[in-house]
Amino acid sequence: KIYMDYNATTPLEPEVIQVMTEAMWEAWGNPSSPYTAGKKAKDIINAARESLANMVGGKPQDIVFTSGGTESNNLVIHSMVKCFQESQTPPGAVVEQHSPEEGARPHFVTCTVEHDSIRLPLEHLVEGQVAEVTFVPVSQVNGQAEVDDILAAVRPTTCLVTIMLANNETGVVMPVPEISQRIKALNQRRAASGLPRILVHTDAAQALGKRRVDVEDLGVDFLTIVGHKFYGPRIGALYVRGLGKLTPLHPMLFGGGQERNFRPGTENTPMIAGLGKAAEMVTENCEAYEAHMRDIRDYLEERLQAEFGKRIHLNSRFPGVERLPNTCNFSIQGHQLQGYVVLAQCRTLLASVGASCHSDQGDRPSPVLLSCGIPFDVARNALRLSVGRSTTRAEVDLVVQDLKQAVARLEGQA
Ligand SMILES: Cc1ncc(COP(=O)(O)O)c(C=O)c1O
């Protein structure tokens, strides 16, 4: 079997397993305990915090460990609702949770191709009449959320703009630095008229480990980090610019005070140690990872075009737009060649038709591809192949042969 689903998840690097194993043996103490075993665990956690900060170009004190991307994304959204409600309520006043008058609800701006861990919490808030959300359609020409469209969606009550750094299905990189710059300029004008500051969040789950990610270049206030997408364990973190000072964060959980009360609960030392190691490896090798993945992905696209000719539609190659170096979303055009049917015929290839959390809906075309302007019949046949740090050209050759034979069988020629 050849795994080409690295956007779904990645294996752990051996070095990551090693530090996790060591931490399990040697740093099992409660990190809050004052004696040696506790101190050792605490030191490991703080070193990991520093490694994460280095990876994203931020400060260690601005990193909060979480259970993963879903929690980090929910935490940002939850916190912004609380901040907005606080800003609307004079100290001491009674808050009416469920019947806010029109105009007093926080407004969020996001786009139509976000991961479910952004889309669903926002939809949930809309259903509960707690918040208002504008889902800005992405461009049908290039798959990007356009800066002008994002800005045009802003209202006086807007509290957060959340746009992913790179899309998990197409790999399209969003113009987050430009969005942050424009929001910053807008915030100055808003301050003059007494309107609340808009914060900017990006979900960097898919970008980390595949391209440079730097919170200063991006200009964001929040950034979501997901370990299992960069050969780390299944936990995550949230970067918050000037945590608790420049940027408030309201916790979702209340408990023993860990993570300075922003995310209490006894720390998962081995996982945090592993996340730190994975981050260290990204900081040291990101350019090499990126170059390798790009070479292999480009070779894959070349081979697909050579074998299938005009029948191949590359769904994620938009003109003038950057995309992740490892992601190839394509369709083999023809009847009976729906993505999930082709995958089921493959004997070697392990891949997906879109976001893995939607793998039970393989017979329906991806809403993300449809949003990006990919025609229905093409989107229905889509396959998402995502290569990793150790994928080889020889594996690409085998996968392309596997696809060819699968298609031949489906078309009754084999
Ligand atoms: C873009 C994006 N955001 C968030 C997540 C969710 O992360 P987690 O699986 O750690 O909750 C994923 C992973 O599937 C993702 O691709």
Coordinates of C-alpha atoms and ligand atoms in Angstrom, one line a residue:
K1 CA 0.0 0.0 0.0
I2 CA 1.2 3.5 -0.8
Y3 CA -0.1 6.3 1.5
M4 CA -0.8 9.6 -0.2
D5 CA -3.2 11.1 2.3
Y6 CA -0.8 13.2 4.4
N7 CA -3.3 16.1 4.6
A8 CA -5.6 13.7 6.6
T9 CA -2.8 12.9 9.0
T10 CA 0.9 12.1 9.2
P11 CA 2.8 9.3 10.9
L12 CA 4.9 10.3 13.9
E13 CA 8.6 10.9 13.1
P14 CA 10.9 8.4 14.9
E15 CA 12.5 11.3 16.9
V16 CA 9.1 12.3 18.0
I17 CA 8.2 8.8 19.3
Q18 CA 11.6 8.8 21.0
V19 CA 11.0 12.0 23.1
M20 CA 7.5 10.9 23.8
T21 CA 8.7 7.5 25.1
E22 CA 11.4 9.2 27.2
A23 CA 8.8 11.6 28.7
M24 CA 6.5 8.7 29.5
W25 CA 9.3 6.9 31.4
E26 CA 11.0 9.8 33.0
A27 CA 8.7 12.8 33.2
W28 CA 5.5 11.2 34.5
G29 CA 5.3 13.5 37.5
N30 CA 2.5 16.1 37.7
P31 CA 4.0 19.3 36.2
S32 CA 2.5 21.3 39.0
S33 CA 4.3 19.3 41.7
P34 CA 7.1 21.2 43.4
Y35 CA 9.5 18.2 43.6
T36 CA 12.0 16.9 41.0
A37 CA 9.6 14.7 39.0
G38 CA 7.1 17.6 38.6
K39 CA 9.8 20.1 37.8
K40 CA 11.2 17.8 35.1
A41 CA 7.8 17.6 33.5
K42 CA 7.3 21.4 33.7
D43 CA 10.7 22.0 32.1
I44 CA 9.8 19.7 29.2
I45 CA 6.6 21.5 28.7
N46 CA 8.3 24.9 28.7
A47 CA 10.9 23.7 26.3
A48 CA 8.1 22.5 24.0
R49 CA 6.4 25.8 24.3
E50 CA 9.6 27.5 23.1
S51 CA 9.9 25.2 20.2
L52 CA 6.3 25.9 19.1
A53 CA 6.9 29.7 19.4
N54 CA 10.1 29.4 17.3
M55 CA 8.2 27.4 14.6
V56 CA 5.6 30.2 14.2
G57 CA 7.9 33.2 15.0
G58 CA 6.0 34.1 18.2
K59 CA 6.8 34.3 21.9
P60 CA 6.6 31.2 24.2
Q61 CA 4.2 33.0 26.5
D62 CA 1.7 33.4 23.6
I63 CA 1.3 29.6 23.1
V64 CA -1.5 27.6 24.8
F65 CA -1.6 23.9 24.5
T66 CA -4.9 22.3 23.5
S67 CA -6.2 18.9 22.4
G68 CA -6.0 19.8 18.7
G69 CA -7.2 21.9 15.9
T70 CA -10.8 21.5 16.6
E71 CA -10.4 22.8 20.2
S72 CA -8.1 25.7 19.1
N73 CA -10.6 26.8 16.5
N74 CA -13.6 26.5 18.9
L75 CA -11.6 28.3 21.6
V76 CA -11.0 31.4 19.5
I77 CA -14.7 31.6 18.4
H78 CA -16.0 31.0 22.0
S79 CA -13.6 33.6 23.3
M80 CA -14.6 36.2 20.8
V81 CA -18.3 35.8 21.7
K82 CA -17.5 36.4 25.3
C83 CA -15.3 39.4 24.6
F84 CA -18.1 40.9 22.5
Q85 CA -20.7 40.3 25.1
E86 CA -18.4 41.8 27.8
S87 CA -17.9 44.9 25.6
Q88 CA -21.7 45.3 25.3
T89 CA -22.5 44.9 29.0
P90 CA -21.6 47.5 31.5
P91 CA -19.9 46.0 34.6
G92 CA -22.6 44.7 37.1
A93 CA -25.4 44.6 34.5
V94 CA -27.5 41.4 34.2
V95 CA -26.7 39.5 30.9
E96 CA -29.7 38.2 29.0
Q97 CA -28.1 35.2 27.3
H98 CA -30.8 34.1 24.9
S99 CA -32.6 37.2 23.8
P100 CA -30.1 39.7 22.6
E101 CA -31.7 42.6 20.8
E102 CA -31.0 43.1 17.1
G103 CA -27.5 44.4 16.4
A104 CA -26.1 43.3 19.8
R105 CA -24.8 40.0 18.5
P106 CA -21.1 39.5 17.6
H107 CA -20.5 39.2 13.9
F108 CA -17.9 36.8 12.3
V109 CA -16.5 36.9 8.9
T110 CA -15.2 33.7 7.4
C111 CA -15.2 31.9 4.0
T112 CA -17.1 29.0 2.4
V113 CA -14.2 26.6 2.3
E114 CA -13.2 26.5 6.0
H115 CA -12.8 23.2 7.9
D116 CA -15.8 22.0 9.8
S117 CA -14.1 22.9 13.1
I118 CA -14.7 26.6 12.0
R119 CA -17.9 26.3 10.0
L120 CA -19.9 24.2 12.4
P121 CA -19.3 26.1 15.7
L122 CA -20.2 29.3 13.8
E123 CA -23.3 27.8 12.3
H124 CA -24.2 26.6 15.8
L125 CA -23.9 30.1 17.2
V126 CA -26.2 31.4 14.4
E127 CA -28.8 28.7 15.1
G128 CA -28.7 29.7 18.8
Q129 CA -29.1 33.4 17.8
V130 CA -25.9 34.1 19.7
A131 CA -23.9 35.4 16.7
E132 CA -24.1 36.5 13.1
V133 CA -21.8 35.1 10.4
T134 CA -20.9 36.0 6.9
F135 CA -19.6 33.1 4.9
V136 CA -17.8 34.9 2.1
P137 CA -17.7 32.8 -1.1
V138 CA -14.3 32.1 -2.5
S139 CA -13.4 33.1 -6.0
Q140 CA -14.6 30.7 -8.7
V141 CA -11.5 31.8 -10.7
N142 CA -8.8 31.0 -8.1
G143 CA -10.3 29.3 -5.1
Q144 CA -9.1 32.1 -2.8
A145 CA -11.1 34.2 -0.3
E146 CA -10.6 37.7 -1.9
V147 CA -9.4 40.5 0.4
D148 CA -12.0 43.0 -0.9
D149 CA -14.8 40.6 -0.4
I150 CA -13.7 40.0 3.2
L151 CA -13.5 43.7 3.9
A152 CA -16.9 44.3 2.3
A153 CA -18.4 41.8 4.7
V154 CA -17.3 43.7 7.8
R155 CA -20.0 45.3 9.9
P156 CA -19.9 47.6 13.0
T157 CA -20.4 44.5 15.1
T158 CA -17.7 42.4 13.5
C159 CA -15.4 41.0 16.1
L160 CA -13.4 38.3 14.2
V161 CA -12.2 37.5 10.7
T162 CA -11.2 33.9 10.5
I163 CA -9.6 32.6 7.2
M164 CA -7.6 29.4 6.9
L165 CA -4.0 29.7 5.8
A166 CA -4.2 26.9 3.3
N167 CA -7.2 24.8 2.2
N168 CA -7.0 21.1 3.1
E169 CA -8.6 19.9 -0.2
T170 CA -7.2 22.2 -2.8
G171 CA -4.0 23.4 -1.0
V172 CA -4.8 27.0 -2.1
V173 CA -3.0 29.5 0.1
M174 CA -5.2 32.4 1.3
P175 CA -4.1 36.0 1.3
V176 CA -3.9 36.2 5.1
P177 CA -1.1 38.9 5.3
E178 CA -3.2 41.2 3.1
I179 CA -6.3 40.6 5.1
S180 CA -4.5 41.3 8.4
Q181 CA -3.0 44.6 7.0
R182 CA -6.4 45.8 5.7
I183 CA -8.1 44.9 9.0
K184 CA -5.4 46.7 10.9
A185 CA -5.9 49.9 8.9
L186 CA -9.7 49.6 9.3
N187 CA -9.2 49.1 13.1
Q188 CA -7.6 52.5 13.3
R189 CA -10.6 54.1 11.7
R190 CA -13.0 52.1 13.8
A191 CA -11.2 53.1 17.0
A192 CA -11.8 56.8 16.1
S193 CA -15.5 56.1 15.9
G194 CA -15.6 54.0 19.0
L195 CA -16.2 50.6 17.3
P196 CA -14.6 47.4 18.7
R197 CA -11.3 46.1 17.3
I198 CA -11.6 43.3 14.8
L199 CA -9.2 40.4 15.5
V200 CA -7.8 38.1 12.8
H201 CA -7.5 34.3 13.2
T202 CA -6.0 31.8 10.8
D203 CA -6.2 28.1 10.9
A204 CA -2.7 27.0 9.9
A205 CA -3.4 23.3 10.3
Q206 CA -2.4 22.5 6.7
A207 CA 0.3 25.0 6.2
L208 CA 2.6 24.1 9.1
G209 CA 5.5 21.9 8.0
K210 CA 4.7 22.5 4.3
R211 CA 5.6 26.2 4.0
R212 CA 7.0 29.0 6.1
V213 CA 4.5 30.2 8.7
D214 CA 5.4 33.4 10.6
V215 CA 2.9 35.2 12.8
E216 CA 4.7 38.5 12.1
D217 CA 4.5 38.2 8.4
L218 CA 0.9 37.0 8.7
G219 CA 0.0 39.8 11.1
V220 CA -2.6 37.6 12.8
D221 CA -3.9 37.7 16.4
F222 CA -4.6 34.0 16.6
L223 CA -3.1 31.0 14.8
T224 CA -4.2 27.3 15.1
I225 CA -1.5 24.7 15.3
V226 CA -2.3 21.0 14.7
G227 CA 0.4 18.4 15.6
H228 CA -0.8 15.4 13.6
K229 CA -0.4 17.3 10.3
F230 CA 3.3 17.8 10.8
Y231 CA 4.4 14.4 12.0
G232 CA 3.6 15.2 15.6
P233 CA 1.1 13.7 18.1
R234 CA -2.6 14.4 18.1
I235 CA -2.7 17.5 20.2
G236 CA -2.4 21.1 19.2
A237 CA -1.9 24.6 20.3
L238 CA -3.2 28.1 19.9
Y239 CA -1.0 31.1 19.3
V240 CA -2.4 34.3 20.8
R241 CA -0.6 37.6 20.1
G242 CA 0.2 39.1 23.5
L243 CA -1.9 36.6 25.3
G244 CA -4.0 38.1 28.1
K245 CA -2.5 41.6 27.5
L246 CA -2.9 42.7 23.9
T247 CA -5.4 39.9 23.1
P248 CA -7.8 38.6 25.7
L249 CA -8.7 34.8 25.7
H250 CA -11.8 33.5 27.5
P251 CA -11.3 29.8 28.5
M252 CA -13.9 27.2 27.6
L253 CA -12.8 25.1 30.5
F254 CA -12.4 25.9 34.2
G255 CA -10.2 23.9 36.5
G256 CA -6.8 23.6 38.1
G257 CA -5.2 26.7 36.7
Q258 CA -2.8 25.0 34.2
E259 CA -1.9 27.0 31.1
R260 CA -2.4 30.1 33.2
N261 CA -6.1 29.2 33.4
F262 CA -6.6 29.7 29.7
R263 CA -6.8 25.9 29.2
P264 CA -6.8 24.1 32.6
G265 CA -6.3 20.4 33.1
T266 CA -3.2 18.4 34.1
E267 CA -0.8 18.7 31.1
N268 CA -0.3 15.7 28.8
T269 CA 3.5 15.9 29.2
P270 CA 4.5 13.1 26.6
M271 CA 2.3 14.5 23.9
I272 CA 3.5 18.0 24.5
A273 CA 7.1 16.8 24.4
G274 CA 6.4 15.2 21.1
L275 CA 4.7 18.3 19.7
G276 CA 7.7 20.3 20.7
K277 CA 10.1 17.9 18.9
A278 CA 7.9 17.9 15.8
A279 CA 7.9 21.7 15.8
E280 CA 11.7 21.7 16.2
M281 CA 12.1 19.5 13.2
V282 CA 9.8 21.8 11.1
T283 CA 11.9 24.9 12.2
E284 CA 15.1 23.1 11.2
N285 CA 14.0 21.5 8.0
C286 CA 10.9 23.2 6.6
E287 CA 12.6 24.4 3.4
A288 CA 13.9 20.9 2.6
Y289 CA 10.5 19.3 3.3
E290 CA 8.8 21.8 1.1
A291 CA 11.3 21.4 -1.8
H292 CA 11.0 17.6 -1.6
M293 CA 7.2 17.5 -1.5
R294 CA 6.9 20.0 -4.4
D295 CA 9.3 18.0 -6.5
I296 CA 7.2 14.8 -5.9
R297 CA 3.8 16.5 -6.3
D298 CA 4.9 18.1 -9.6
Y299 CA 6.2 14.8 -10.8
L300 CA 2.9 13.2 -9.9
E301 CA 1.0 15.8 -11.9
E302 CA 3.3 15.3 -14.8
R303 CA 2.9 11.6 -14.7
L304 CA -0.9 11.9 -14.5
Q305 CA -1.0 14.1 -17.5
A306 CA 1.3 11.8 -19.4
E307 CA -0.8 8.7 -18.7
F308 CA -4.3 10.2 -18.9
G309 CA -3.7 13.2 -21.3
K310 CA -6.7 15.5 -21.6
R311 CA -8.8 13.4 -19.3
I312 CA -7.0 14.8 -16.3
H313 CA -8.5 17.9 -14.8
L314 CA -6.1 19.4 -12.2
N315 CA -8.7 20.9 -9.8
S316 CA -6.2 22.9 -7.6
R317 CA -4.0 24.5 -10.2
F318 CA -5.4 28.0 -10.3
P319 CA -3.7 30.8 -12.2
G320 CA -1.5 33.1 -10.1
V321 CA -2.2 31.5 -6.8
E322 CA 0.1 29.8 -4.4
R323 CA -0.8 26.4 -3.2
L324 CA 0.6 23.9 -0.7
P325 CA 3.6 22.0 -2.2
N326 CA 2.2 18.5 -1.4
T327 CA -1.4 18.6 -2.5
C328 CA -2.8 17.4 -5.9
N329 CA -6.5 17.4 -6.3
F330 CA -7.5 16.0 -9.7
S331 CA -10.3 14.3 -11.6
I332 CA -10.1 11.7 -14.3
Q333 CA -13.0 12.6 -16.5
G334 CA -15.4 9.9 -17.6
H335 CA -18.6 8.1 -16.7
Q336 CA -18.4 5.7 -13.7
L337 CA -15.2 7.4 -12.5
Q338 CA -16.5 9.1 -9.4
G339 CA -13.6 9.6 -7.0
Y340 CA -14.8 7.1 -4.4
V341 CA -15.4 4.4 -7.1
V342 CA -11.9 4.8 -8.5
L343 CA -10.3 4.7 -5.0
A344 CA -12.2 1.5 -4.2
Q345 CA -10.8 -0.1 -7.3
C346 CA -7.2 0.9 -6.5
R347 CA -5.1 -1.9 -5.0
T348 CA -2.1 0.2 -3.9
L349 CA -3.1 3.8 -3.4
L350 CA -4.4 5.1 -0.1
A351 CA -5.9 8.5 -0.6
S352 CA -9.2 10.4 -0.2
V353 CA -11.8 12.3 -2.2
G354 CA -11.7 15.3 0.1
A355 CA -11.7 16.1 3.8
S356 CA -11.3 12.8 5.6
C357 CA -14.0 13.8 8.1
H358 CA -16.4 13.6 5.2
S359 CA -15.2 10.2 3.9
D360 CA -18.7 8.7 4.5
Q361 CA -20.1 11.1 2.0
G362 CA -17.9 10.1 -0.9
D363 CA -20.7 9.8 -3.4
R364 CA -21.4 13.6 -3.2
P365 CA -19.0 16.1 -4.8
S366 CA -17.0 18.1 -2.4
P367 CA -18.7 21.4 -1.5
V368 CA -15.2 23.0 -1.3
L369 CA -14.5 22.1 -5.0
L370 CA -18.0 23.3 -6.0
S371 CA -17.3 26.6 -4.2
C372 CA -14.1 27.0 -6.1
G373 CA -16.0 26.8 -9.4
I374 CA -15.2 23.2 -10.3
P375 CA -18.1 21.9 -12.5
F376 CA -20.3 19.3 -10.8
D377 CA -19.3 16.4 -13.1
V378 CA -15.6 17.1 -12.6
A379 CA -15.9 17.6 -8.8
R380 CA -17.7 14.3 -8.5
N381 CA -14.7 12.5 -9.9
A382 CA -12.2 14.3 -7.7
L383 CA -9.4 12.6 -5.8
R384 CA -7.1 14.3 -3.3
L385 CA -3.6 12.9 -3.2
S386 CA -1.2 14.5 -0.7
V387 CA 2.4 13.5 -0.5
G388 CA 4.7 13.5 2.5
R389 CA 8.3 13.9 3.5
S390 CA 9.3 10.4 2.4
T391 CA 7.2 9.9 -0.7
T392 CA 9.3 8.8 -3.6
R393 CA 9.1 9.1 -7.4
A394 CA 9.0 5.3 -7.6
E395 CA 5.9 5.4 -5.4
V396 CA 4.3 7.9 -7.7
D397 CA 5.0 5.6 -10.7
L398 CA 3.3 2.8 -8.9
V399 CA 0.3 4.9 -7.9
V400 CA -0.2 6.2 -11.4
Q401 CA -0.1 2.6 -12.7
D402 CA -2.6 1.6 -10.0
L403 CA -4.9 4.4 -11.1
K404 CA -4.6 3.4 -14.8
Q405 CA -5.5 -0.2 -14.0
A406 CA -8.4 0.8 -11.8
V407 CA -9.8 3.0 -14.6
A408 CA -9.3 0.3 -17.2
R409 CA -11.2 -2.2 -15.0
L410 CA -14.0 0.3 -14.4
E411 CA -14.2 0.9 -18.1
G412 CA -14.4 -2.8 -18.8
Q413 CA -11.0 -3.0 -20.7
A414 CA -9.1 -5.2 -18.2
Ligands
LIG1 C1 -7.7 22.9 8.0 C2 -8.0 22.0 9.2 N1 -8.4 22.6 10.4 C3 -8.6 21.9 11.5 C4 -8.5 20.5 11.5 C5 -8.9 19.8 12.7 O1 -7.8 19.4 13.5 P1 -7.9 18.2 14.6 O2 -8.1 17.0 13.8 O3 -6.7 18.3 15.4 O4 -9.1 18.6 15.5 C6 -8.0 19.9 10.3 C7 -7.8 18.4 10.3 O5 -8.5 17.6 9.8 C8 -7.8 20.7 9.2 O6 -7.4 20.1 8.0

